[in-house]
Each structure stands twice: as structure tokens, then as C-alpha cells.
XYZ file of C-alpha atoms in Angstrom:
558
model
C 0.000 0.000 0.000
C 1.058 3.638 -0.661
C 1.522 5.089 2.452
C 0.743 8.847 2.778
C 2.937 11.584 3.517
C 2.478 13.463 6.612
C 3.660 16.660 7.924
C 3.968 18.074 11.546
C 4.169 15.034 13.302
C 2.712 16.998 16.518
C 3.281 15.548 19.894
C 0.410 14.759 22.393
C 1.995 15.926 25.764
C 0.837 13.160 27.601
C -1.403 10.158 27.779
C -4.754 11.295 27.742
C -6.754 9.528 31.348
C -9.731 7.802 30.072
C -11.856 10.899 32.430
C -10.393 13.284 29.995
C -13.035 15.317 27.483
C -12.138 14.726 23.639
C -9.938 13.605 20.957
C -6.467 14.134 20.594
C -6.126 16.954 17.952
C -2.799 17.235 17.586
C -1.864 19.679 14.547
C -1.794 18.230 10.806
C 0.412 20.740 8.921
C -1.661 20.885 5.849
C -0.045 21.246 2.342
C -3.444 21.297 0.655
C -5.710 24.434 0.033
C -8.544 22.170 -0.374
C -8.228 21.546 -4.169
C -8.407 18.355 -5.530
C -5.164 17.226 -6.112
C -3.790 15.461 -9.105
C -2.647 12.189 -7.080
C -5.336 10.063 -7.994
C -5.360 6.615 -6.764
C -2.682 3.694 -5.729
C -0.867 3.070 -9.458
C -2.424 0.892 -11.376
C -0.746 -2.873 -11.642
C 1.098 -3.714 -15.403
C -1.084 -4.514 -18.204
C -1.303 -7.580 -19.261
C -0.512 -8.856 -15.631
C -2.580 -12.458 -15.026
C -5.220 -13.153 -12.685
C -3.999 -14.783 -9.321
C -5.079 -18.400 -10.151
C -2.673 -17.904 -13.339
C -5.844 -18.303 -15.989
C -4.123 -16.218 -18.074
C -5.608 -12.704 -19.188
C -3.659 -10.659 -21.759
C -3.137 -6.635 -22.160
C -6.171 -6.667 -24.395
C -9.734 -5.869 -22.806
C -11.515 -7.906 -25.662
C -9.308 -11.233 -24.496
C -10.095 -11.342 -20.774
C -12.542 -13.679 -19.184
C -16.556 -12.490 -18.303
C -15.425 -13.589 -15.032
C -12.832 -11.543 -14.428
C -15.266 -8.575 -14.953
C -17.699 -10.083 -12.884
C -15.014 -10.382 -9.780
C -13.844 -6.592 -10.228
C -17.202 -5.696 -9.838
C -17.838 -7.365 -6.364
C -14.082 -5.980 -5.429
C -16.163 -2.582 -4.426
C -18.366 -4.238 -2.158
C -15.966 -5.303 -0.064
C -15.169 -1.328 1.026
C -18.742 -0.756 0.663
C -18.940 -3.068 3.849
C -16.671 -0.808 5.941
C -18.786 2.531 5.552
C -22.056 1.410 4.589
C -22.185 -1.250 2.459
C -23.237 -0.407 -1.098
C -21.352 -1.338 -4.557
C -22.083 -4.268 -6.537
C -22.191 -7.923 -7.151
C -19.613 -10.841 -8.125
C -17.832 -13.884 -8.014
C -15.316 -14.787 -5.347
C -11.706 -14.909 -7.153
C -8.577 -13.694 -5.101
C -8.574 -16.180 -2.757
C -5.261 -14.564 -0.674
C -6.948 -11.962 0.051
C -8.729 -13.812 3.353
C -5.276 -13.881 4.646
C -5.366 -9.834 4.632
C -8.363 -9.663 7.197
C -7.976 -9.641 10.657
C -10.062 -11.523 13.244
C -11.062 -11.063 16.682
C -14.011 -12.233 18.565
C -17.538 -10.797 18.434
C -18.540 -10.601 22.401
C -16.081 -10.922 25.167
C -18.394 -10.336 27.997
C -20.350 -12.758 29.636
C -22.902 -14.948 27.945
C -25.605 -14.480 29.953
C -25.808 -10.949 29.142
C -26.132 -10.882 25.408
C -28.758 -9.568 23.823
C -31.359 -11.670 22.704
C -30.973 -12.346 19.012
C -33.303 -10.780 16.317
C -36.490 -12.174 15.867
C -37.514 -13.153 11.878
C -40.873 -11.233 10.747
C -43.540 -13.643 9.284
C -41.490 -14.091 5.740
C -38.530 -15.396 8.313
C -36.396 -12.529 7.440
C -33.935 -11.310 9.727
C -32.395 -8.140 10.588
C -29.160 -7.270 10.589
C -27.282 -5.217 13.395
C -23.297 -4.458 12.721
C -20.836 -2.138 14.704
C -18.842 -0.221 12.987
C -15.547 1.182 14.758
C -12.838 3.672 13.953
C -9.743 3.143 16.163
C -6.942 5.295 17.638
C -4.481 2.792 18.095
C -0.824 3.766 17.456
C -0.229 0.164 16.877
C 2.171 0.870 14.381
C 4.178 3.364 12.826
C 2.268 4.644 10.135
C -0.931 4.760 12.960
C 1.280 6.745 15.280
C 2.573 9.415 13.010
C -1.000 9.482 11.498
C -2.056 9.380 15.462
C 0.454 13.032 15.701
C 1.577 10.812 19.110
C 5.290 10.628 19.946
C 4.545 8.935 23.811
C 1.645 6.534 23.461
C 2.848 3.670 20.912
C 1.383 0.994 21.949
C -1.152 2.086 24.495
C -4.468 0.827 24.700
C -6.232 1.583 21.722
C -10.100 3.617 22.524
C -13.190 3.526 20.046
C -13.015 7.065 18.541
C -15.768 6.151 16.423
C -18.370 4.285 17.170
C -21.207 3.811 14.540
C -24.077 0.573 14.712
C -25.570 -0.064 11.349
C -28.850 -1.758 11.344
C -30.551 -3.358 8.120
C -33.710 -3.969 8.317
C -35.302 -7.749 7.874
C -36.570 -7.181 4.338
C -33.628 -5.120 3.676
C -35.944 -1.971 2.024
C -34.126 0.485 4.323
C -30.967 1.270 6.971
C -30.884 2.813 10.189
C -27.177 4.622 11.384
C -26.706 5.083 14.940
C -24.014 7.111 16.220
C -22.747 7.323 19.815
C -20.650 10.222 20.574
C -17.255 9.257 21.957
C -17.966 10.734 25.031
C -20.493 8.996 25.806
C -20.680 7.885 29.858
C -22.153 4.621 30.413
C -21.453 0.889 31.724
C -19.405 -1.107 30.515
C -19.660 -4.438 31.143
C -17.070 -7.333 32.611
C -14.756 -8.180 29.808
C -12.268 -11.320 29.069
C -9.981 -10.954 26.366
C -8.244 -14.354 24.643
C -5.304 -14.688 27.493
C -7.931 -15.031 30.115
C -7.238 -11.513 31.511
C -10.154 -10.032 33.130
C -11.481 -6.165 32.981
C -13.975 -5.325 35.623
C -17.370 -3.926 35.139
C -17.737 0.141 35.638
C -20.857 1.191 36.264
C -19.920 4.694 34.402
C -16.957 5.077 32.137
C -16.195 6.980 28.697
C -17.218 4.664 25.755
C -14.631 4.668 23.875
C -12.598 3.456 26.701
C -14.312 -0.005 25.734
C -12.054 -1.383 22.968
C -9.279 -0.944 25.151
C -10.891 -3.602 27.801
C -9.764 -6.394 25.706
C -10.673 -5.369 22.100
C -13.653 -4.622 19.560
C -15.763 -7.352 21.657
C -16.056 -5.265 24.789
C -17.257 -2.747 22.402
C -19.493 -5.008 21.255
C -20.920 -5.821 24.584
C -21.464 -2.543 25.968
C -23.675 -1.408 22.703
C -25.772 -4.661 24.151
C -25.675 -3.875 27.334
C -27.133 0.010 26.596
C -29.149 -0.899 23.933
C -30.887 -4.879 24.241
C -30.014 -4.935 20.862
C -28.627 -7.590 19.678
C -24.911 -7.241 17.816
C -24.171 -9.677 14.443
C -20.893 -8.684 13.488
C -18.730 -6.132 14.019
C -16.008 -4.307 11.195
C -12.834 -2.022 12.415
C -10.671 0.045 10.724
C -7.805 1.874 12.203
C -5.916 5.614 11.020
C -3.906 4.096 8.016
C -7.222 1.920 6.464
C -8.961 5.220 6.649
C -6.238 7.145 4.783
C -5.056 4.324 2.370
C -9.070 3.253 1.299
C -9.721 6.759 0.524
C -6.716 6.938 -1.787
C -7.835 3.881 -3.428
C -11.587 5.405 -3.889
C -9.954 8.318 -5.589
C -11.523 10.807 -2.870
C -14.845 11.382 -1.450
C -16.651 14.537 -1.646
C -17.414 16.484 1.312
C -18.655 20.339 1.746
C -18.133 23.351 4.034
C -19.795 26.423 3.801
C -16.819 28.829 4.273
C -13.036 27.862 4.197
C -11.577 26.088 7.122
C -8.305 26.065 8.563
C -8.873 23.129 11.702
C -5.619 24.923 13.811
C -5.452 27.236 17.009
C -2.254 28.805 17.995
C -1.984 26.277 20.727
C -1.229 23.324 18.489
C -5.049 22.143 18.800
C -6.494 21.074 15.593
C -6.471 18.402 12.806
C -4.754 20.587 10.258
C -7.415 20.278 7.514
C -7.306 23.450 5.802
C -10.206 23.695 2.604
C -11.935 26.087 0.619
C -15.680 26.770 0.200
C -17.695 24.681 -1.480
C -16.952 21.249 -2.337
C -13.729 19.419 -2.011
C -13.067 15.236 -2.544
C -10.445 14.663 0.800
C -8.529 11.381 0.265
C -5.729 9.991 1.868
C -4.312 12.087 5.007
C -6.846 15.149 4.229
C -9.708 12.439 4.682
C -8.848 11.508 8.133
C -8.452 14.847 9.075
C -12.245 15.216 8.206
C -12.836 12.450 10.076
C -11.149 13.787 13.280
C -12.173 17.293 12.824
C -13.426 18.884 15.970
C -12.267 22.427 16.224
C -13.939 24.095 13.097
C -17.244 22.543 12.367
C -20.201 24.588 14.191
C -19.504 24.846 17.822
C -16.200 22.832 18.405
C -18.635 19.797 20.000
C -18.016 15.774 19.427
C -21.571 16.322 17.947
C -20.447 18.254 15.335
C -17.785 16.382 14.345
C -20.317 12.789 14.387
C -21.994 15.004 11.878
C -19.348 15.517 9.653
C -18.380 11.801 9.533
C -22.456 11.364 8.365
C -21.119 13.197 5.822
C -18.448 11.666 4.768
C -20.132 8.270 4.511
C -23.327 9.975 2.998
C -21.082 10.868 0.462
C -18.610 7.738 -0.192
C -22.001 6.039 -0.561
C -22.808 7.790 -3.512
C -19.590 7.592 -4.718
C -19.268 3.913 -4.514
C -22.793 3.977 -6.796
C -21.967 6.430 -8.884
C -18.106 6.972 -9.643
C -17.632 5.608 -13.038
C -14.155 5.149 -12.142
C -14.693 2.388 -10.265
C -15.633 0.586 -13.795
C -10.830 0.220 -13.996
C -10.445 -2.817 -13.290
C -6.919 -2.314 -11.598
C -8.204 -0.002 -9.317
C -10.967 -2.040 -8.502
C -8.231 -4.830 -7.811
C -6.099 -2.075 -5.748
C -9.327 -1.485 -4.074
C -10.068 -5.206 -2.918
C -7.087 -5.658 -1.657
C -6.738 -2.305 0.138
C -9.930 -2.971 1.662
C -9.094 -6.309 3.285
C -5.813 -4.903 4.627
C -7.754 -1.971 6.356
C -10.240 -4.133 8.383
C -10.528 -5.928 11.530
C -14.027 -8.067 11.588
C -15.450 -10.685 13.746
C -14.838 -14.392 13.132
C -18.013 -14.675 11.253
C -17.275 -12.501 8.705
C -13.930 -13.424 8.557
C -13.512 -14.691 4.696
C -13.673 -13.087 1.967
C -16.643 -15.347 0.809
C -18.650 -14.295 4.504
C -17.926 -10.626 3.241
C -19.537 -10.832 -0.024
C -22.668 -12.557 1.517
C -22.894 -9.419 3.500
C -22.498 -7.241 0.990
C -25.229 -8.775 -1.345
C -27.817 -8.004 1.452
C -26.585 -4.321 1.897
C -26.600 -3.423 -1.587
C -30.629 -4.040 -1.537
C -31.372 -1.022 0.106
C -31.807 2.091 -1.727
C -29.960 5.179 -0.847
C -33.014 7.395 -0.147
C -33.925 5.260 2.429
C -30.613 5.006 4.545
C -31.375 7.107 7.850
C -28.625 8.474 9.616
C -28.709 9.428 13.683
C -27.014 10.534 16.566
C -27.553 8.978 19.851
C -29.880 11.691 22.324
C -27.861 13.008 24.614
C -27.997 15.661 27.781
C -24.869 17.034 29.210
C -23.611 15.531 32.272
C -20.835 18.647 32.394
C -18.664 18.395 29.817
C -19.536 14.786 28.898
C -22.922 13.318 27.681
C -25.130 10.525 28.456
C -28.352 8.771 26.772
C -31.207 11.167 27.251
C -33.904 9.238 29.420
C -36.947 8.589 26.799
C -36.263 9.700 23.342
C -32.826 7.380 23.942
C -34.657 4.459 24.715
C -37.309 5.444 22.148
C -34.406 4.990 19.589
C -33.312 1.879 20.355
C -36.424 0.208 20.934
C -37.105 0.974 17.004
C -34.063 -0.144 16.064
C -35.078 -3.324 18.224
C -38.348 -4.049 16.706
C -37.017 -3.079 13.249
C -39.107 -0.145 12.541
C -37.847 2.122 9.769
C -36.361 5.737 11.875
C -37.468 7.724 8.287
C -41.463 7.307 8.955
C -41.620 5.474 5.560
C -42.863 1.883 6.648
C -46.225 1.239 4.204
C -47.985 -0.803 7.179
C -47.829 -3.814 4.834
C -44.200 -5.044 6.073
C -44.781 -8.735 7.339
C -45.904 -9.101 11.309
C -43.501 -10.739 13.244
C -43.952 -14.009 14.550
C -45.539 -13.893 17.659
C -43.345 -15.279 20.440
C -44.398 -18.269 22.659
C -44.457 -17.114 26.219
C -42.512 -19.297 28.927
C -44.026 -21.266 31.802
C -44.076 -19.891 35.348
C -41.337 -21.305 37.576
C -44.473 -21.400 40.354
C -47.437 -20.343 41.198
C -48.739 -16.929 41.301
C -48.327 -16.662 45.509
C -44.883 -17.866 44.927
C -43.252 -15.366 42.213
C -41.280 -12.755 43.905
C -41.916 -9.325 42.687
C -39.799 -6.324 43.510
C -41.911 -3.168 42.956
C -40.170 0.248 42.095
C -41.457 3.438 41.374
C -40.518 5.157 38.149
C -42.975 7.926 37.319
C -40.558 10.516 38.053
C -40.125 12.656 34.373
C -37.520 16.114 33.538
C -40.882 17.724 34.243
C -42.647 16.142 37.107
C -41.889 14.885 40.130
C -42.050 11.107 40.989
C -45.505 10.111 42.867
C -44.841 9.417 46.027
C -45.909 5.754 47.661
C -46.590 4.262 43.812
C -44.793 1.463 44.194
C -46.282 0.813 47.608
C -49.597 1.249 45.814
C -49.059 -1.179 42.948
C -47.587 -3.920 45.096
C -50.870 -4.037 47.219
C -52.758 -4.339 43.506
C -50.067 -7.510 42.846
C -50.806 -9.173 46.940
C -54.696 -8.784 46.069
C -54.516 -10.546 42.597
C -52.527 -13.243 44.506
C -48.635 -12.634 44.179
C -48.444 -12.450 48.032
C -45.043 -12.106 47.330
C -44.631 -8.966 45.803
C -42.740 -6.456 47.751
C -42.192 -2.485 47.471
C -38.641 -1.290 46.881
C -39.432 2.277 48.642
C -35.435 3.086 48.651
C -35.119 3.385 44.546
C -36.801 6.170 42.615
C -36.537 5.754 38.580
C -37.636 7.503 35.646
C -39.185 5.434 32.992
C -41.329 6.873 30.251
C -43.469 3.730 30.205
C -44.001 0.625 32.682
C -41.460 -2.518 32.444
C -41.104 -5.492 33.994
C -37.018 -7.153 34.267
C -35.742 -10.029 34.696
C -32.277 -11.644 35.174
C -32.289 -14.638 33.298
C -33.989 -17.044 31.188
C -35.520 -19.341 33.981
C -37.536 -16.051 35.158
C -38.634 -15.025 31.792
C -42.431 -16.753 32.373
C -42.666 -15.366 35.778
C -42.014 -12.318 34.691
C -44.473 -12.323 31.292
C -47.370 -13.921 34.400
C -47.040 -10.743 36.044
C -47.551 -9.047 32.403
C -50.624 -10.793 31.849
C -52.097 -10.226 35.233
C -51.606 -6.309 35.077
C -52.405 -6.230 31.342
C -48.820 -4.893 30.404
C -48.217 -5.493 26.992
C -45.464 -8.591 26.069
C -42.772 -6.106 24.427
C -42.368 -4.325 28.000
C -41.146 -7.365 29.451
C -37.994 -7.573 29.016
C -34.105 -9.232 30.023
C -31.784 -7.361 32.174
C -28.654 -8.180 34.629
C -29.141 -5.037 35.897
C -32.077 -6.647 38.190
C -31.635 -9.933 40.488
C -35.459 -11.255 40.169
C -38.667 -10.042 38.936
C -39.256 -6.275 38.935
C -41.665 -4.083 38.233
C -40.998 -0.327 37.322
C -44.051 1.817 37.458
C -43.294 4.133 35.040
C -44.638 7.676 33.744
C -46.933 5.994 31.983
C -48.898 4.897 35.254
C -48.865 7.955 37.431
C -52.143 6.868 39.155
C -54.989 4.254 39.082
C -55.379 0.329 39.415
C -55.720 -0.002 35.601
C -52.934 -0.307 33.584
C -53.464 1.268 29.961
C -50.951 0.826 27.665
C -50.223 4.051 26.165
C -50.705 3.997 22.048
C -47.697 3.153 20.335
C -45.614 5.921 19.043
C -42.890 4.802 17.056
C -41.554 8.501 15.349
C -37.849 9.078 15.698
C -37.214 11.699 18.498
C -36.145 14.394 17.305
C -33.132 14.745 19.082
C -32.088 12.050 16.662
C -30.748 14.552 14.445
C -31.172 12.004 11.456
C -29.846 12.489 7.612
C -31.158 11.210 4.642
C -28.507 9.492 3.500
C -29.142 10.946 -0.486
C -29.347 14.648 1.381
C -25.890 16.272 0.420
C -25.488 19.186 3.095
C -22.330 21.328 4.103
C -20.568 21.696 7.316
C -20.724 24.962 9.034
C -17.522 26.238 9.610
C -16.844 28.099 12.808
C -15.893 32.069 11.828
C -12.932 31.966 14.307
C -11.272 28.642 11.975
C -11.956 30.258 8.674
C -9.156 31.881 6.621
């Protein structure tokens, strides 16, 4: 691979503690005004060079194979995987380049905390849910002078990008989830593949998570927040950013005014464009990536939007470029591609990666919905914002389309048998706990006291009020630990009338409990409130056919 040139190799002072606010920005000295530079791609291989399994193939166009063609064409999809998966079709052909991707393994926390996998709809599709991380390791040489870091080779590498990519069971559209990187939440117990153990925190930085024994404590913690349940997982690190965008040929991304990402400090990533439209490759694309000081109000949010951008964009590119029609850059593409990524086991062929592929090219660009995680401020970090948060994932869950687009003729899903009580009803331990508190109201005092009477009268003499705990939950749920409580726990469901979907599995909980939420503020009665399954607005999502530019902040402009 061609490596880029870099300039001002800047120095982070120090390693940064994982309570620290932000990114590294150390200073890229830019030797770009923005334009679109004459570089190109990697150099194309010698005409007339043979195919890998020595079939032969001559300098003449008119003398090589259909197949050949046909494998070119499916080299594309395999970068369409890291971003967003687009491209085409083909055959499997270079067999090596399996030996280019890296495995690791999906989950490393414990077992009986996974998600519960994806249910098929009626037609026995199934969704798809895959994590997509950028890394910061300075693993290498080229990652550290990419990195700017002179004093942290080899240090734990942190999740600077953190992106889940859900396609939907009959694959008509894609949701985009991002988390910003400074995200606090748990992070579960992790065991990496020497046996070495990471603790549970009950609130740490997120991207502190791929550093707790690699992209599978990542992977667990997105379960662990979200119930969702992860597939696979893809990674790329700072040189598969820089060297797949020179094999693209550049991706075009906007700003509204020029930008010049650089305070007299040394803070910054260097990029340095003009107005208007600009396709960043190479170095110049990961300093989009990284860009923080510059775009709108300096914030990890804005910079999550600019890497919407970016991928907005390569996904039109990938459908569009008629460049990618050469068939050695195509080949300089495939194998770029496979250098660049780290997946889990089950995508870990080149053969798994094409299967993929086929299923994300189905979806239609106009329907690819891209979002950021709510948030609040908890000071100068973030966390999930109680309600529209969980209202996020909970349509990513049950595979409802985030754009509002869903015809109401997508096939029902199966309906799930419900699980035997362990006992009877005056034998099922139920802890009650009152969650009606809201941002606006205050919690209702003695509601858990209240319900857990209702529960002793209808027979579960065992129900019990938790009077110490006071939640917040937008709507009513019922927990459980494990599987062997899972009918217990739908009994108590059917006795109040809760509906089946707000029972659900948590290790957060040690036995059966009940959380009255905001939902139930007063009455014996429960009514399930009417579903409302619109994307919060706090979503911020992006079409992903919308081409938009970044706001540049006046005090970075030049």
C-alpha cells in the first residue's frame, strides 16, 4: 500500500486519562488548500498482468474472461462493507486476500448478558445489526505518526468512532446510529483471549471499551445500553482510513466557508479547505474524520456530523463513480480494503464478506437514515437522554424504519411463545419500584407501595415495594435476570395487562421487577399508552441521499 505523507508530526503531551473530554487533535500541517489534487489513486498494476489463479488474461480488454469482470465488480463491495455497504455484485476470485483480514471475537463479555438475538418477521427474514468502529491505536508506525503521538505507541487503543448499522429484515431500508465518543455509560465485565479479566464500571467513557480487551467489549457494551442484539462487528484503524480513501480516488465532502482546523496552541487536525466542495482522500480524509475544532460549535456532535457526511457521500460515490468501472483499481481497491479491516470471526472470509455485501446493496440510498444517539450534558460529557434514547433503540429493536416510511404492509412478526411460570402466582417474587418521576414532574410518592398491594390482592403475596429506589421510565417494564424467570415475569404481564414487548431481560435486576413508570402515574388499571414509534427528534437524522455542508466556525476560517 502507498503510504501517505504526513507533515507536523505533533506531539500529544501526555497520555490522555480515560476521564479526559475529547480527541487528541494534535496539529496536521496541511499542504493542501482544499483543491483536488492530481494524485489520484494507488498506481495501477502492469497490463497484461494475469489473474492470481494464473488463468491467463492478456493486455487486451476484448481477451479477458466475463469472469474476471464479474469479480472486479464485487471488489467494491468489499469497502462498501466498511462505511455502509453499497457497490455491486460478483464472483469470489482472489482467494489470498482472506489472509489480509484480521479476526477477533464478536462478544467478550459474559454470555448471559447478550442480547437476545433478532427475531424473523412472518417471511422469516432477519435483521441485521453491525458495529462499525474507527480506532486510535498507534499500533504501528504509520498509525502513530497518522495518530500526531510521539509517547503513546502501543497504548491501549479507545473507540473514537463508534457507529451501529442496522438493516432492516426485508432489507428496504438502513438505520445509522451514532454514539458520541464521550459517551458515559457501563461497561460491562470483559475477558480478552489470554484469560485476563477487565472489571465492570458502572460509568466510564465509551470509547474506553475497545481498550478492555478489544472490539468485543465494544461489542458488549452497545448490548448492554441498547438490548439490541450485535451480528458482526467491522474495524478500521488511522492508516485503512487514509489508504481506502486513496484507493476510492476521494470522497466529496462540503463546508460552507473555508476552514483552517488549527489554534495557535497546536489544537487542531490541520485540515485546511476552501468553500464549497472538495473530494479529501488519503491524510486530508482523516483529518475530516477527526475534525473537531472548526465545524459549528467545536462539540463531538459536530464532528459525528461531519463523519455522516463523509459516509453519505462515499455512498454515492461507490454507486456512482464511473471510475470504479478500472479494473486495476478495482483490484487495488479489494485488496486495500481487506488490509484496512478488523471483523469478527463470522465474517472473517472473503466469501462471509460478499454474503454481506449482497444483502446491503438491496437497500436504496433514499432510504438510509442516519442518527445521533440523544444526549444531555452531564458537564462536559454526555449521556443517553432518558426517553427519546430508549425510544431509539427500541425501534431499532423491533425493526421499525427511523425515516417514517414503513407502508404498514411489512410482514408481522412471529408472535413469540411465552414461557411457563417457575411457580405459582403466591410464589413469584416481585420487587416493585417506582418510576414515574419525568424532567418535568416529580415522581408520585408511595406508587410502588400502591401497585404492590394491587399484585398481593390478585394473589402474588409475594410482591414487595422497593421504597429506597426512585426511577424515571417513560413507560411501565417489567425485568428479569435470566432465562428461567422469563415466564414469571411475562405472568405478572398478563395479570396487570402490560403489553409482552415491556417485558424484558436485564442483569441489571436480580429477580422479577416491576418499574411503574410515567406511563402509570395513578390508578389500578394499567393502559398501555398507544404506540408511538416517530424518531425523536433529538435524533438529528440524515437522509442518507441529502448532500449538506458543514458549518464552519468564523474563528477557523481563513
Amino acid at each position: 500500500m502507498v503510504q501517505s505523507k504526513v507533515q507536523g508530526k505533533g506531539a500529544r503531551p501526555r497520555v490522555r486519562d480515560a476521564g479526559e473530554l475529547g480527541w487528541d487533535e494534535s496539529l496536521y500541517e496541511a499542504k493542501s488548500d482544499g483543491a483536488r489534487d492530481g494524485e489520484g489513486g494507488p498506481p495501477a498494476e502492469p497490463r497484461g498482468q494475469g489473474p492470481a489463479d494464473g488463468s491467463g488474461g492478456s493486455g487486451s480488454g476484448a481477451g479477458r474472461p466475463r469472469r474476471r469482470r464479474r469479480v472486479l465488480r464485487w471488489s467494491a463491495t468489499v469497502l462498501s462493507v466498511v462505511i455502509l455497504g453499497t457497490a455491486g455484485a460478483g464472483y469470489l476470485y482472489y482467494q489470498h486476500l482472506n489472509a489480509n483480514l484480521r479476526k477477533d471475537d464478536l462478544n467478550i463479555g459474559d454470555a448471559k448478558d447478550r442480547a437476545a438475538a433478532s427475531k424473523p418477521n412472518a417471511a422469516g427474514q432477519t435483521p441485521l445489526n453491525i458495529l462499525l468502529l474507527g480506532s486510535d491505536a498507534r499500533d504501528t508506525k504509520e498509525n502513530q505518526q497518522l495518530g500526531g503521538a510521539k509517547d503513546t505507541f502501543g497504548t491501549a487503543p479507545r473507540a473514537d468512532v463508534q457507529i451501529l448499522l442496522h438493516v432492516s429484515a426485508d432489507r428496504t431500508n438502513m438505520s445509522v446510529v451514532s454514539m458520541p465518543r464521550d459517551t458515559l455509560l457501563a461497561i460491562p465485565k470483559c475477558t480478552d483471549s489470554k484469560g485476563h479479566v477487565y472489571p465492570a464500571s458502572a460509568q466510564w467513557i465509551t470509547n474506553d471499551s475497545l481498550g478492555r480487551g478489544g472490539p468485543g467489549c465494544s461489542v458488549a457494551t452497545w448490548e448492554k445500553l441498547t438490548g439490541i442484539h450485535i451480528d458482526h462487528f467491522i474495524m478500521v484503524d488511522f492508516s485503512g482510513v487514509v489508504s481506502m480513501a486513496d484507493a476510492i480516488g476521494g470522497v466529496p465532502v462540503c463546508v460552507d466557508k473555508n476552514i483552517y482546523s488549527h489554534t495557535s496552541s497546536g489544537h487542531g487536525s490541520g485540515l485546511k479547505l476552501r468553500a464549497g466542495t472538495t473530494y479529501v482522500k488519503g491524510t486530508q480524509a482523516l483529518q475530516w474524520l477527526r475534525t473537531r475544532y472548526g465545524f459549528e460549535d467545536g462539540s463531538d456532535i459536530a464532528r459525528t456530523k461531519a463523519q455522516h457526511q463523509y459516509m453519505s457521500a462515499m455512498v454515492r460515490e461507490l454507486r456512482a463513480n464511473a471510475t470504479l468501472s478500472n479494473p486495476d483499481k478495482l483490484r487495488k481497491l479489494a485488496e486495500t480494503a481487506t488490509q484496512a479491516l478488523t471483523v469478527d470471526k463470522g465474517l472473517g472470509t472473503v466469501a462471509k464478506l460478499y454474503d454481506l455485501s449482497t444483502e446491503l446493496k438491496k437497500v436504496p440510498t433514499d432510504r438510509i437514515t442516519m442518527t445521533t444517539m440523544p444526549y444531555v450534558y452531564a458537564g462536559e460529557r454526555v449521556v443517553p437522554k432518558p426517553g427519546d434514547a430508549d425510544q431509539l433503540f427500541r425501534l431499532v429493536r423491533e425493526d421499525i424504519a427511523l425515516d417514517g416510511k414503513d407502508t404498514g404492509k411489512k410482514p408481522t412478526a412471529k408472535a413469540t411463545a411465552t414461557a411457563a411460570p417457575t411457580d405459582s402466582d403466591d410464589k413469584i417474587a416481585v420487587q416493585v419500584q417506582n418510576g414515574t418521576s419525568t424532567s418535568t414532574l416529580a415522581p408520585v410518592g408511595g406508587r410502588a407501595s400502591t401497585v404492590a398491594q394491587l399484585l398481593a390482592g390478585m394473589g402474588f403475596t409475594e410482591a414487595r415495594a422497593d421504597a429506597s429506589t426512585v426511577l424515571s421510565e417513560d413507560k411501565t417494564v417489567i425485568r428479569y435476570p435470566s432465562a428461567d424467570l422469563k415466564g414469571d415475569a411475562e405472568r405478572v404481564a398478563k395479570v396487570l395487562g402490560i403489553p409482552a414487548s415491556s417485558v424484558v431481560k436485564s442483569t441489571d435486576v436480580s429477580g422479577v421487577t416491576l418499574v411503574v413508570g410515567a406511563d402509570w402515574r395513578s390508578g389500578t388499571a394499567y393502559k398501555a399508552p398507544k404506540a408511538d414509534d416517530k424518531t425523536p427528534e433529538s435524533a438529528n437524522i440524515l437522509n442518507g441521499a441529502t448532500k449538506q455542508c458543514m458549518t464552519v466556525d468564523p474563528h477557523y476560517t481563513w
